Amino acid sequence: MDTEVVEAVALSPPGGVNRASRPERMLASELLTAHMKGIDVLRGAAVLAVVVFHGMAYHAPAVEWGHPIANAIYGLTAWGWLGVNLFFVISGFLITGILDDTLQRQNFYKRFYIRRALRILPAYVAVLFLAWATGFVTPNYVGISLLFLANMPGLFLRHGYLFYGPFWSLAVEEQFYLLWPMMYRKLRRRGMLVSSLALLVICPVLRGLSFAHVLHTGDALSKTWMVGDNLAMGAMLAILLRWPGMTVARVAALGWTQLAAGIVGLVGLFGAGRMGSEDVLRNSLGLSCFLLICSSAVVWMLCVFRERALPRWLNGMVFLSNISYGLYLIHLLLLQIYDRAFGEGFTHDRGLLLLRFVVANGVAVGVAMASRRWFEDPILRLKGRIAAAR
């Protein structure tokens, strides 16, 4: 995930940013700098949101904090699951950029799939094995997870199973990795822009039909054909940034438009009382509005931090971004191990809840740091050998 930033921009058109260029004439592709620091910030924020969600309101929605403001802030942690959707937008943006930049290179498919495998599989398989060894997933679930079908176990497993939450989103990403390169090679930039726009229309309709009980597909928010617009939103932005003649001014205008549309849509749904967890409009149009805000965030992070240094208070987000993949994979498993050891008294005790959060996630951060340094990075360095052997 995080290495995709450098990989994408390293393959982008050369030249860098022309500091003398006027903003209205500067090409949007010049936003793709050698290190897109703003993307690191967004990825760090996304993984933090998910970690806070699982560590707080997800398992303990009834905890009281003794003050209305504190209770309201705690209630916001129940929305942390949206960090996964931000992850999808970022992934769609980065992966589509890589595909566009390498489309004319030899061994297009081989290079892409080997690089993705080196990034995703080692830590994924390690955590999957650990989840099975500790009894938190069943063998049949391990099987479909190895086939990257963990986002639809109900469609394939007739008997009971135990699942592990983070794997569903990895399944969506892997299915995207399998299909998107073949589509891009066939349809090219214009065709993929049309395909992305089509997904932005079709997926909300399918989600709406599912929550209206017209379609019966189980969890509608985990099926690839229901959340494909998340990835398509980022893909569309990646294509537009590389579109001939596209300027920074036009991309900035797009960012403002997306931000305004997303906020107006969400405020309208909230004002109409359509934000319930099973509401049709919330889960169809509401999620689309959030994706617009995510896309605008990518635009503004690219524009603001194109040349400007990150303020120190954002360094924590960059740190989390660097370990985001390992942290995302392991944090929930360590929470479950903690609960097995110490019980679930935290569900109504804020002191125990905070202790659980700090201990389990502190260990998760340590494990993710160690994994990145001594497990993931050595494997990632093999990508250089592959590039040299092309």
mmCIF file of C-alpha atoms in Angstrom:
data_model
loop_
_atom_site.group_PDB
_atom_site.id
_atom_site.type_symbol
_atom_site.label_atom_id
_atom_site.label_comp_id
_atom_site.label_asym_id
_atom_site.label_seq_id
_atom_site.Cartn_x
_atom_site.Cartn_y
_atom_site.Cartn_z
ATOM 1 C CA MET A 1 0.000 0.000 0.000
ATOM 2 C CA ASP A 2 2.465 2.665 1.117
ATOM 3 C CA THR A 3 5.167 1.698 -1.387
ATOM 4 C CA GLU A 4 2.665 2.292 -4.175
ATOM 5 C CA VAL A 5 3.226 6.046 -3.821
ATOM 6 C CA VAL A 6 6.883 5.966 -4.805
ATOM 7 C CA GLU A 7 6.260 3.270 -7.396
ATOM 8 C CA ALA A 8 3.525 5.274 -9.095
ATOM 9 C CA VAL A 9 5.314 8.582 -9.300
ATOM 10 C CA ALA A 10 8.647 7.035 -10.236
ATOM 11 C CA LEU A 11 6.982 5.923 -13.446
ATOM 12 C CA SER A 12 5.233 9.241 -14.117
ATOM 13 C CA PRO A 13 6.316 11.697 -16.806
ATOM 14 C CA PRO A 14 9.690 13.275 -15.929
ATOM 15 C CA GLY A 15 10.381 16.909 -15.278
ATOM 16 C CA GLY A 16 8.966 17.505 -11.820
ATOM 17 C CA VAL A 17 7.256 20.699 -10.782
ATOM 18 C CA ASN A 18 8.031 23.878 -12.677
ATOM 19 C CA ARG A 19 8.083 26.443 -9.908
ATOM 20 C CA ALA A 20 7.738 29.228 -12.441
ATOM 21 C CA SER A 21 4.545 27.810 -13.899
ATOM 22 C CA ARG A 22 1.354 29.698 -13.280
ATOM 23 C CA PRO A 23 -1.233 27.542 -11.419
ATOM 24 C CA GLU A 24 -3.800 27.922 -14.185
ATOM 25 C CA ARG A 25 -1.273 26.580 -16.718
ATOM 26 C CA MET A 26 0.556 24.004 -14.616
ATOM 27 C CA LEU A 27 -0.217 20.490 -15.764
ATOM 28 C CA ALA A 28 -2.009 18.303 -13.245
ATOM 29 C CA SER A 29 0.549 15.533 -13.784
ATOM 30 C CA GLU A 30 3.094 17.779 -12.047
ATOM 31 C CA LEU A 31 1.269 17.085 -8.785
ATOM 32 C CA LEU A 32 2.709 13.562 -8.958
ATOM 33 C CA THR A 33 5.928 14.412 -7.155
ATOM 34 C CA ALA A 34 8.703 12.058 -6.090
ATOM 35 C CA HIS A 35 6.999 11.517 -2.750
ATOM 36 C CA MET A 36 3.339 12.394 -2.335
ATOM 37 C CA LYS A 37 3.441 13.293 1.339
ATOM 38 C CA GLY A 38 -0.240 14.160 1.431
ATOM 39 C CA ILE A 39 -1.169 10.605 0.453
ATOM 40 C CA ASP A 40 0.838 9.350 3.431
ATOM 41 C CA VAL A 41 -1.222 11.596 5.699
ATOM 42 C CA LEU A 42 -4.501 10.284 4.306
ATOM 43 C CA ARG A 43 -3.406 6.662 4.601
ATOM 44 C CA GLY A 44 -2.302 7.223 8.182
ATOM 45 C CA ALA A 45 -5.636 8.852 8.992
ATOM 46 C CA ALA A 46 -7.487 5.940 7.393
ATOM 47 C CA VAL A 47 -5.732 3.243 9.420
ATOM 48 C CA LEU A 48 -6.081 5.317 12.601
ATOM 49 C CA ALA A 49 -9.832 5.601 12.024
ATOM 50 C CA VAL A 50 -10.171 1.823 11.644
ATOM 51 C CA VAL A 51 -8.018 1.089 14.700
ATOM 52 C CA VAL A 52 -10.014 3.527 16.841
ATOM 53 C CA PHE A 53 -13.277 2.078 15.534
ATOM 54 C CA HIS A 54 -12.357 -1.488 16.461
ATOM 55 C CA GLY A 55 -10.829 -0.419 19.759
ATOM 56 C CA MET A 56 -13.737 1.722 20.889
ATOM 57 C CA ALA A 57 -17.358 1.863 19.723
ATOM 58 C CA TYR A 58 -17.326 -1.337 17.648
ATOM 59 C CA HIS A 59 -17.099 -3.606 20.700
ATOM 60 C CA ALA A 60 -18.330 -1.231 23.402
ATOM 61 C CA PRO A 61 -21.096 1.044 22.074
ATOM 62 C CA ALA A 62 -22.732 1.435 25.509
ATOM 63 C CA VAL A 63 -19.772 2.933 27.410
ATOM 64 C CA GLU A 64 -20.604 6.241 29.131
ATOM 65 C CA TRP A 65 -18.000 8.993 29.475
ATOM 66 C CA GLY A 66 -19.765 11.223 32.002
ATOM 67 C CA HIS A 67 -20.186 14.308 29.806
ATOM 68 C CA PRO A 68 -22.335 15.005 26.722
ATOM 69 C CA ILE A 69 -19.381 16.303 24.694
ATOM 70 C CA ALA A 70 -17.239 13.295 25.610
ATOM 71 C CA ASN A 71 -20.111 10.970 24.708
ATOM 72 C CA ALA A 72 -20.544 12.753 21.366
ATOM 73 C CA ILE A 73 -16.839 12.433 20.559
ATOM 74 C CA TYR A 74 -16.949 8.757 21.482
ATOM 75 C CA GLY A 75 -19.971 8.330 19.233
ATOM 76 C CA LEU A 76 -17.896 9.554 16.300
ATOM 77 C CA THR A 77 -15.622 6.528 16.662
ATOM 78 C CA ALA A 78 -18.544 4.421 15.445
ATOM 79 C CA TRP A 79 -17.889 5.919 11.986
ATOM 80 C CA GLY A 80 -14.263 4.795 11.906
ATOM 81 C CA TRP A 81 -15.133 1.941 9.559
ATOM 82 C CA LEU A 82 -15.199 4.557 6.797
ATOM 83 C CA GLY A 83 -11.417 4.520 6.975
ATOM 84 C CA VAL A 84 -11.585 1.366 4.848
ATOM 85 C CA ASN A 85 -13.470 3.264 2.156
ATOM 86 C CA LEU A 86 -10.793 5.970 2.210
ATOM 87 C CA PHE A 87 -8.228 3.170 1.817
ATOM 88 C CA PHE A 88 -10.082 1.980 -1.275
ATOM 89 C CA VAL A 89 -10.087 5.442 -2.856
ATOM 90 C CA ILE A 90 -6.343 5.798 -2.237
ATOM 91 C CA SER A 91 -5.675 2.315 -3.611
ATOM 92 C CA GLY A 92 -7.725 2.971 -6.738
ATOM 93 C CA PHE A 93 -5.799 6.196 -7.273
ATOM 94 C CA LEU A 94 -2.341 4.669 -6.832
ATOM 95 C CA ILE A 95 -2.887 1.376 -8.649
ATOM 96 C CA THR A 96 -4.530 3.025 -11.635
ATOM 97 C CA GLY A 97 -1.609 5.431 -11.810
ATOM 98 C CA ILE A 98 0.851 2.546 -11.846
ATOM 99 C CA LEU A 99 -1.094 0.801 -14.610
ATOM 100 C CA ASP A 100 -1.298 3.915 -16.743
ATOM 101 C CA ASP A 101 2.400 4.686 -16.335
ATOM 102 C CA THR A 102 3.558 1.139 -17.154
ATOM 103 C CA LEU A 103 1.083 0.322 -19.904
ATOM 104 C CA GLN A 104 3.684 0.392 -22.677
ATOM 105 C CA ARG A 105 6.388 -1.500 -20.791
ATOM 106 C CA GLN A 106 7.415 -5.055 -21.507
ATOM 107 C CA ASN A 107 6.062 -7.781 -19.222
ATOM 108 C CA PHE A 108 3.215 -5.494 -18.148
ATOM 109 C CA TYR A 109 1.219 -8.216 -16.404
ATOM 110 C CA LYS A 110 4.185 -10.088 -14.969
ATOM 111 C CA ARG A 111 5.713 -6.985 -13.413
ATOM 112 C CA PHE A 112 2.442 -5.822 -11.937
ATOM 113 C CA TYR A 113 1.302 -9.117 -10.439
ATOM 114 C CA ILE A 114 4.700 -10.078 -9.027
ATOM 115 C CA ARG A 115 5.068 -6.678 -7.392
ATOM 116 C CA ARG A 116 1.573 -6.847 -5.899
ATOM 117 C CA ALA A 117 2.208 -10.377 -4.656
ATOM 118 C CA LEU A 118 5.438 -9.344 -2.935
ATOM 119 C CA ARG A 119 3.630 -6.474 -1.247
ATOM 120 C CA ILE A 120 0.438 -8.212 -0.180
ATOM 121 C CA LEU A 121 0.938 -11.947 0.247
ATOM 122 C CA PRO A 122 3.689 -12.445 2.873
ATOM 123 C CA ALA A 123 2.069 -10.481 5.711
ATOM 124 C CA TYR A 124 -1.408 -11.601 4.632
ATOM 125 C CA VAL A 125 -0.538 -15.296 4.781
ATOM 126 C CA ALA A 126 1.339 -14.847 8.063
ATOM 127 C CA VAL A 127 -1.631 -13.211 9.798
ATOM 128 C CA LEU A 128 -4.048 -15.711 8.263
ATOM 129 C CA PHE A 129 -1.973 -18.565 9.673
ATOM 130 C CA LEU A 130 -1.787 -16.854 13.070
ATOM 131 C CA ALA A 131 -5.557 -16.329 13.130
ATOM 132 C CA TRP A 132 -6.076 -20.026 12.351
ATOM 133 C CA ALA A 133 -3.462 -21.176 14.886
ATOM 134 C CA THR A 134 -5.128 -19.163 17.654
ATOM 135 C CA GLY A 135 -8.569 -20.496 16.760
ATOM 136 C CA PHE A 136 -10.128 -17.246 15.567
ATOM 137 C CA VAL A 137 -10.870 -18.539 12.063
ATOM 138 C CA THR A 138 -11.962 -21.943 10.830
ATOM 139 C CA PRO A 139 -10.145 -24.029 8.191
ATOM 140 C CA ASN A 140 -12.900 -23.493 5.616
ATOM 141 C CA TYR A 141 -12.520 -19.733 6.028
ATOM 142 C CA VAL A 142 -8.745 -20.069 5.611
ATOM 143 C CA GLY A 143 -9.416 -21.801 2.298
ATOM 144 C CA ILE A 144 -11.564 -19.066 0.809
ATOM 145 C CA SER A 145 -9.223 -16.411 2.216
ATOM 146 C CA LEU A 146 -6.345 -17.970 0.289
ATOM 147 C CA LEU A 147 -8.542 -17.666 -2.803
ATOM 148 C CA PHE A 148 -9.260 -14.007 -1.914
ATOM 149 C CA LEU A 149 -12.970 -14.629 -1.467
ATOM 150 C CA ALA A 150 -13.147 -13.633 2.187
ATOM 151 C CA ASN A 151 -15.592 -10.843 1.358
ATOM 152 C CA MET A 152 -18.265 -13.347 0.364
ATOM 153 C CA PRO A 153 -17.959 -16.429 2.596
ATOM 154 C CA GLY A 154 -21.718 -16.888 2.738
ATOM 155 C CA LEU A 155 -21.787 -17.554 -0.995
ATOM 156 C CA PHE A 156 -19.258 -20.389 -0.808
ATOM 157 C CA LEU A 157 -19.397 -21.943 2.667
ATOM 158 C CA ARG A 158 -22.425 -24.058 3.487
ATOM 159 C CA HIS A 159 -21.290 -24.924 6.994
ATOM 160 C CA GLY A 160 -20.480 -22.701 9.938
ATOM 161 C CA TYR A 161 -17.326 -20.644 9.885
ATOM 162 C CA LEU A 162 -15.394 -18.109 11.933
ATOM 163 C CA PHE A 163 -14.132 -15.098 10.011
ATOM 164 C CA TYR A 164 -11.552 -12.380 10.580
ATOM 165 C CA GLY A 165 -12.752 -8.867 9.783
ATOM 166 C CA PRO A 166 -9.808 -7.234 7.970
ATOM 167 C CA PHE A 167 -9.601 -9.956 5.325
ATOM 168 C CA TRP A 168 -12.774 -8.903 3.522
ATOM 169 C CA SER A 169 -11.236 -5.633 2.336
ATOM 170 C CA LEU A 170 -8.048 -7.397 1.227
ATOM 171 C CA ALA A 171 -10.236 -9.712 -0.851
ATOM 172 C CA VAL A 172 -11.859 -6.713 -2.534
ATOM 173 C CA GLU A 173 -8.445 -5.238 -3.307
ATOM 174 C CA GLU A 174 -7.072 -8.496 -4.700
ATOM 175 C CA GLN A 175 -10.102 -8.938 -6.940
ATOM 176 C CA PHE A 176 -9.509 -5.386 -8.136
ATOM 177 C CA TYR A 177 -5.833 -6.188 -8.786
ATOM 178 C CA LEU A 178 -6.820 -9.230 -10.838
ATOM 179 C CA LEU A 179 -9.370 -7.503 -13.067
ATOM 180 C CA TRP A 180 -8.232 -3.894 -13.395
ATOM 181 C CA PRO A 181 -4.930 -4.493 -15.267
ATOM 182 C CA MET A 182 -6.657 -6.636 -17.891
ATOM 183 C CA MET A 183 -9.353 -4.008 -18.352
ATOM 184 C CA TYR A 184 -6.769 -1.228 -18.561
ATOM 185 C CA ARG A 185 -4.690 -3.063 -21.161
ATOM 186 C CA LYS A 186 -7.806 -3.569 -23.280
ATOM 187 C CA LEU A 187 -9.707 -0.309 -22.812
ATOM 188 C CA ARG A 188 -6.865 2.152 -22.239
ATOM 189 C CA ARG A 189 -7.251 5.542 -20.596
ATOM 190 C CA ARG A 190 -10.474 6.761 -22.194
ATOM 191 C CA GLY A 191 -12.243 3.439 -21.848
ATOM 192 C CA MET A 192 -11.215 3.124 -18.210
ATOM 193 C CA LEU A 193 -12.477 6.621 -17.459
ATOM 194 C CA VAL A 194 -15.856 5.614 -18.865
ATOM 195 C CA SER A 195 -15.736 2.348 -16.893
ATOM 196 C CA SER A 196 -14.933 4.216 -13.679
ATOM 197 C CA LEU A 197 -17.813 6.624 -14.219
ATOM 198 C CA ALA A 198 -20.126 3.679 -14.884
ATOM 199 C CA LEU A 199 -19.123 2.049 -11.584
ATOM 200 C CA LEU A 200 -19.787 5.327 -9.772
ATOM 201 C CA VAL A 201 -23.389 5.046 -10.962
ATOM 202 C CA ILE A 202 -23.985 1.293 -10.866
ATOM 203 C CA CYS A 203 -22.589 0.449 -7.415
ATOM 204 C CA PRO A 204 -24.785 2.896 -5.437
ATOM 205 C CA VAL A 205 -27.822 1.544 -7.276
ATOM 206 C CA LEU A 206 -26.877 -2.036 -6.363
ATOM 207 C CA ARG A 207 -26.318 -1.035 -2.721
ATOM 208 C CA GLY A 208 -29.693 0.648 -2.651
ATOM 209 C CA LEU A 209 -31.408 -2.411 -4.099
ATOM 210 C CA SER A 210 -29.664 -4.619 -1.557
ATOM 211 C CA PHE A 211 -30.659 -2.510 1.441
ATOM 212 C CA ALA A 212 -34.180 -2.289 0.020
ATOM 213 C CA HIS A 213 -34.181 -6.123 0.068
ATOM 214 C CA VAL A 214 -34.702 -6.350 -3.676
ATOM 215 C CA LEU A 215 -31.315 -8.038 -4.022
ATOM 216 C CA HIS A 216 -30.348 -10.598 -1.400
ATOM 217 C CA THR A 217 -26.550 -10.717 -1.260
ATOM 218 C CA GLY A 218 -25.766 -10.697 2.444
ATOM 219 C CA ASP A 219 -23.482 -7.895 3.606
ATOM 220 C CA ALA A 220 -23.816 -5.383 0.774
ATOM 221 C CA LEU A 221 -20.939 -3.241 1.999
ATOM 222 C CA SER A 222 -18.355 -5.993 1.539
ATOM 223 C CA LYS A 223 -19.167 -7.302 -1.933
ATOM 224 C CA THR A 224 -16.853 -6.091 -4.669
ATOM 225 C CA TRP A 225 -19.693 -5.221 -7.030
ATOM 226 C CA MET A 226 -21.226 -3.101 -4.257
ATOM 227 C CA VAL A 227 -18.092 -1.151 -3.300
ATOM 228 C CA GLY A 228 -16.337 -1.019 -6.653
ATOM 229 C CA ASP A 229 -17.173 2.680 -6.844
ATOM 230 C CA ASN A 230 -14.772 3.249 -3.931
ATOM 231 C CA LEU A 231 -11.860 2.123 -6.096
ATOM 232 C CA ALA A 232 -13.327 3.712 -9.214
ATOM 233 C CA MET A 233 -13.414 7.123 -7.521
ATOM 234 C CA GLY A 234 -9.655 7.004 -6.992
ATOM 235 C CA ALA A 235 -9.120 5.518 -10.455
ATOM 236 C CA MET A 236 -11.029 8.351 -12.097
ATOM 237 C CA LEU A 237 -8.866 10.916 -10.324
ATOM 238 C CA ALA A 238 -5.649 9.137 -11.353
ATOM 239 C CA ILE A 239 -6.753 9.159 -14.992
ATOM 240 C CA LEU A 240 -7.774 12.819 -14.943
ATOM 241 C CA LEU A 241 -4.436 13.866 -13.454
ATOM 242 C CA ARG A 242 -2.719 12.225 -16.435
ATOM 243 C CA TRP A 243 -5.170 13.470 -19.039
ATOM 244 C CA PRO A 244 -3.465 15.513 -21.793
ATOM 245 C CA GLY A 245 -3.854 19.230 -21.129
ATOM 246 C CA MET A 246 -5.427 18.793 -17.688
ATOM 247 C CA THR A 247 -4.274 21.656 -15.474
ATOM 248 C CA VAL A 248 -3.910 21.990 -11.730
ATOM 249 C CA ALA A 249 -6.555 24.723 -11.786
ATOM 250 C CA ARG A 250 -9.110 22.357 -13.311
ATOM 251 C CA VAL A 251 -8.256 19.586 -10.859
ATOM 252 C CA ALA A 252 -8.576 22.040 -7.971
ATOM 253 C CA ALA A 253 -11.983 23.087 -9.273
ATOM 254 C CA LEU A 254 -12.959 19.423 -9.393
ATOM 255 C CA GLY A 255 -11.820 19.050 -5.786
ATOM 256 C CA TRP A 256 -13.942 21.988 -4.654
ATOM 257 C CA THR A 257 -16.954 20.651 -6.562
ATOM 258 C CA GLN A 258 -16.599 17.179 -5.054
ATOM 259 C CA LEU A 259 -16.197 18.580 -1.554
ATOM 260 C CA ALA A 260 -19.267 20.797 -1.868
ATOM 261 C CA ALA A 261 -21.407 18.039 -3.385
ATOM 262 C CA GLY A 262 -20.333 15.527 -0.747
ATOM 263 C CA ILE A 263 -21.027 17.839 2.189
ATOM 264 C CA VAL A 264 -24.362 19.041 0.823
ATOM 265 C CA GLY A 265 -25.452 15.464 0.190
ATOM 266 C CA LEU A 266 -24.523 14.245 3.672
ATOM 267 C CA VAL A 267 -26.085 17.264 5.382
ATOM 268 C CA GLY A 268 -29.251 16.691 3.385
ATOM 269 C CA LEU A 269 -29.422 13.031 4.367
ATOM 270 C CA PHE A 270 -28.722 13.867 8.003
ATOM 271 C CA GLY A 271 -31.381 16.577 8.024
ATOM 272 C CA ALA A 272 -33.895 14.184 6.495
ATOM 273 C CA GLY A 273 -33.183 11.587 9.173
ATOM 274 C CA ARG A 274 -31.750 9.137 6.646
ATOM 275 C CA MET A 275 -28.544 8.183 8.477
ATOM 276 C CA GLY A 276 -29.690 4.966 10.148
ATOM 277 C CA SER A 277 -27.386 1.985 9.741
ATOM 278 C CA GLU A 278 -29.872 0.138 7.512
ATOM 279 C CA ASP A 279 -31.219 3.152 5.639
ATOM 280 C CA VAL A 280 -31.318 2.721 1.866
ATOM 281 C CA LEU A 281 -30.262 6.264 1.000
ATOM 282 C CA ARG A 282 -27.466 6.387 3.569
ATOM 283 C CA ASN A 283 -25.860 3.230 2.257
ATOM 284 C CA SER A 284 -26.290 4.090 -1.409
ATOM 285 C CA LEU A 285 -26.035 7.847 -1.933
ATOM 286 C CA GLY A 286 -24.575 8.594 1.497
ATOM 287 C CA LEU A 287 -21.516 6.454 0.877
ATOM 288 C CA SER A 288 -21.126 8.036 -2.557
ATOM 289 C CA CYS A 289 -21.111 11.474 -0.922
ATOM 290 C CA PHE A 290 -18.361 10.337 1.424
ATOM 291 C CA LEU A 291 -16.341 9.065 -1.542
ATOM 292 C CA LEU A 292 -16.593 12.500 -3.139
ATOM 293 C CA ILE A 293 -15.114 13.992 0.026
ATOM 294 C CA CYS A 294 -12.330 11.382 0.002
ATOM 295 C CA SER A 295 -11.478 12.215 -3.601
ATOM 296 C CA SER A 296 -11.428 15.931 -2.814
ATOM 297 C CA ALA A 297 -9.106 15.189 0.114
ATOM 298 C CA VAL A 298 -6.675 13.463 -2.258
ATOM 299 C CA VAL A 299 -6.787 16.486 -4.568
ATOM 300 C CA TRP A 300 -6.120 18.958 -1.806
ATOM 301 C CA MET A 301 -3.379 16.921 -0.205
ATOM 302 C CA LEU A 302 -1.621 16.763 -3.567
ATOM 303 C CA CYS A 303 -2.037 20.492 -4.171
ATOM 304 C CA VAL A 304 -1.179 21.762 -0.696
ATOM 305 C CA PHE A 305 1.841 19.548 -0.088
ATOM 306 C CA ARG A 306 3.235 19.530 -3.620
ATOM 307 C CA GLU A 307 6.211 21.617 -2.472
ATOM 308 C CA ARG A 308 5.346 22.566 1.089
ATOM 309 C CA ALA A 309 6.778 20.546 3.975
ATOM 310 C CA LEU A 310 4.379 18.719 6.248
ATOM 311 C CA PRO A 311 3.789 20.387 9.622
ATOM 312 C CA ARG A 312 5.229 18.426 12.516
ATOM 313 C CA TRP A 313 1.839 17.545 13.928
ATOM 314 C CA LEU A 314 1.196 15.406 10.848
ATOM 315 C CA ASN A 315 4.345 13.319 11.279
ATOM 316 C CA GLY A 316 2.355 10.824 13.320
ATOM 317 C CA MET A 317 0.121 10.180 10.315
ATOM 318 C CA VAL A 318 3.188 9.535 8.157
ATOM 319 C CA PHE A 319 4.479 7.071 10.756
ATOM 320 C CA LEU A 320 1.151 5.230 10.781
ATOM 321 C CA SER A 321 1.121 5.235 6.990
ATOM 322 C CA ASN A 322 4.490 3.490 6.916
ATOM 323 C CA ILE A 323 3.180 0.607 9.039
ATOM 324 C CA SER A 324 -0.445 0.821 7.884
ATOM 325 C CA TYR A 325 -0.639 -2.545 6.140
ATOM 326 C CA GLY A 326 0.752 -4.589 9.005
ATOM 327 C CA LEU A 327 -1.178 -2.577 11.587
ATOM 328 C CA TYR A 328 -4.434 -3.021 9.705
ATOM 329 C CA LEU A 329 -3.894 -6.762 9.432
ATOM 330 C CA ILE A 330 -2.882 -7.476 13.037
ATOM 331 C CA HIS A 331 -4.656 -4.978 15.307
ATOM 332 C CA LEU A 332 -8.036 -6.709 15.511
ATOM 333 C CA LEU A 333 -6.464 -10.110 16.133
ATOM 334 C CA LEU A 334 -4.526 -8.706 19.096
ATOM 335 C CA LEU A 335 -7.717 -7.151 20.468
ATOM 336 C CA GLN A 336 -9.384 -10.567 20.256
ATOM 337 C CA ILE A 337 -6.438 -12.245 21.977
ATOM 338 C CA TYR A 338 -6.601 -9.609 24.726
ATOM 339 C CA ASP A 339 -10.338 -10.230 25.200
ATOM 340 C CA ARG A 340 -9.771 -13.971 25.467
ATOM 341 C CA ALA A 341 -7.166 -13.408 28.177
ATOM 342 C CA PHE A 342 -8.883 -10.685 30.215
ATOM 343 C CA GLY A 343 -12.586 -10.980 29.472
ATOM 344 C CA GLU A 344 -15.074 -8.441 28.188
ATOM 345 C CA GLY A 345 -15.625 -6.268 31.236
ATOM 346 C CA PHE A 346 -14.520 -3.308 29.119
ATOM 347 C CA THR A 347 -17.887 -3.176 27.352
ATOM 348 C CA HIS A 348 -19.351 -1.094 30.213
ATOM 349 C CA ASP A 349 -16.209 0.266 31.883
ATOM 350 C CA ARG A 350 -14.352 3.135 30.222
ATOM 351 C CA GLY A 351 -11.223 2.559 32.307
ATOM 352 C CA LEU A 352 -10.960 -1.052 31.195
ATOM 353 C CA LEU A 353 -11.793 0.000 27.639
ATOM 354 C CA LEU A 354 -8.935 2.509 27.574
ATOM 355 C CA LEU A 355 -6.550 -0.042 29.087
ATOM 356 C CA ARG A 356 -7.521 -2.568 26.438
ATOM 357 C CA PHE A 357 -7.092 -0.014 23.673
ATOM 358 C CA VAL A 358 -3.648 1.108 24.808
ATOM 359 C CA VAL A 359 -2.239 -2.354 25.548
ATOM 360 C CA ALA A 360 -3.552 -4.249 22.514
ATOM 361 C CA ASN A 361 -2.923 -1.488 20.008
ATOM 362 C CA GLY A 362 0.442 -0.656 21.540
ATOM 363 C CA VAL A 363 1.493 -4.238 20.907
ATOM 364 C CA ALA A 364 -0.048 -4.040 17.425
ATOM 365 C CA VAL A 365 2.042 -0.978 16.570
ATOM 366 C CA GLY A 366 5.182 -2.736 17.803
ATOM 367 C CA VAL A 367 4.414 -5.857 15.779
ATOM 368 C CA ALA A 368 3.661 -3.766 12.682
ATOM 369 C CA MET A 369 6.954 -1.873 13.060
ATOM 370 C CA ALA A 370 8.911 -5.095 13.420
ATOM 371 C CA SER A 371 7.070 -6.653 10.486
ATOM 372 C CA ARG A 372 7.807 -3.683 8.269
ATOM 373 C CA ARG A 373 11.504 -3.583 9.118
ATOM 374 C CA TRP A 374 12.447 -7.246 9.297
ATOM 375 C CA PHE A 375 9.780 -9.030 7.249
ATOM 376 C CA GLU A 376 8.019 -6.834 4.694
ATOM 377 C CA ASP A 377 10.872 -4.536 3.610
ATOM 378 C CA PRO A 378 13.374 -7.332 2.856
ATOM 379 C CA ILE A 379 10.767 -8.965 0.633
ATOM 380 C CA LEU A 380 9.862 -5.651 -0.995
ATOM 381 C CA ARG A 381 13.479 -5.121 -1.979
ATOM 382 C CA LEU A 382 13.101 -8.071 -4.339
ATOM 383 C CA LYS A 383 11.091 -5.745 -6.573
ATOM 384 C CA GLY A 384 14.330 -4.050 -7.564
ATOM 385 C CA ARG A 385 15.774 -7.324 -8.812
ATOM 386 C CA ILE A 386 12.647 -7.958 -10.841
ATOM 387 C CA ALA A 387 12.890 -4.519 -12.406
ATOM 388 C CA ALA A 388 16.552 -5.110 -13.260
ATOM 389 C CA ALA A 389 15.705 -8.464 -14.854
ATOM 390 C CA ARG A 390 12.938 -7.180 -17.114
#
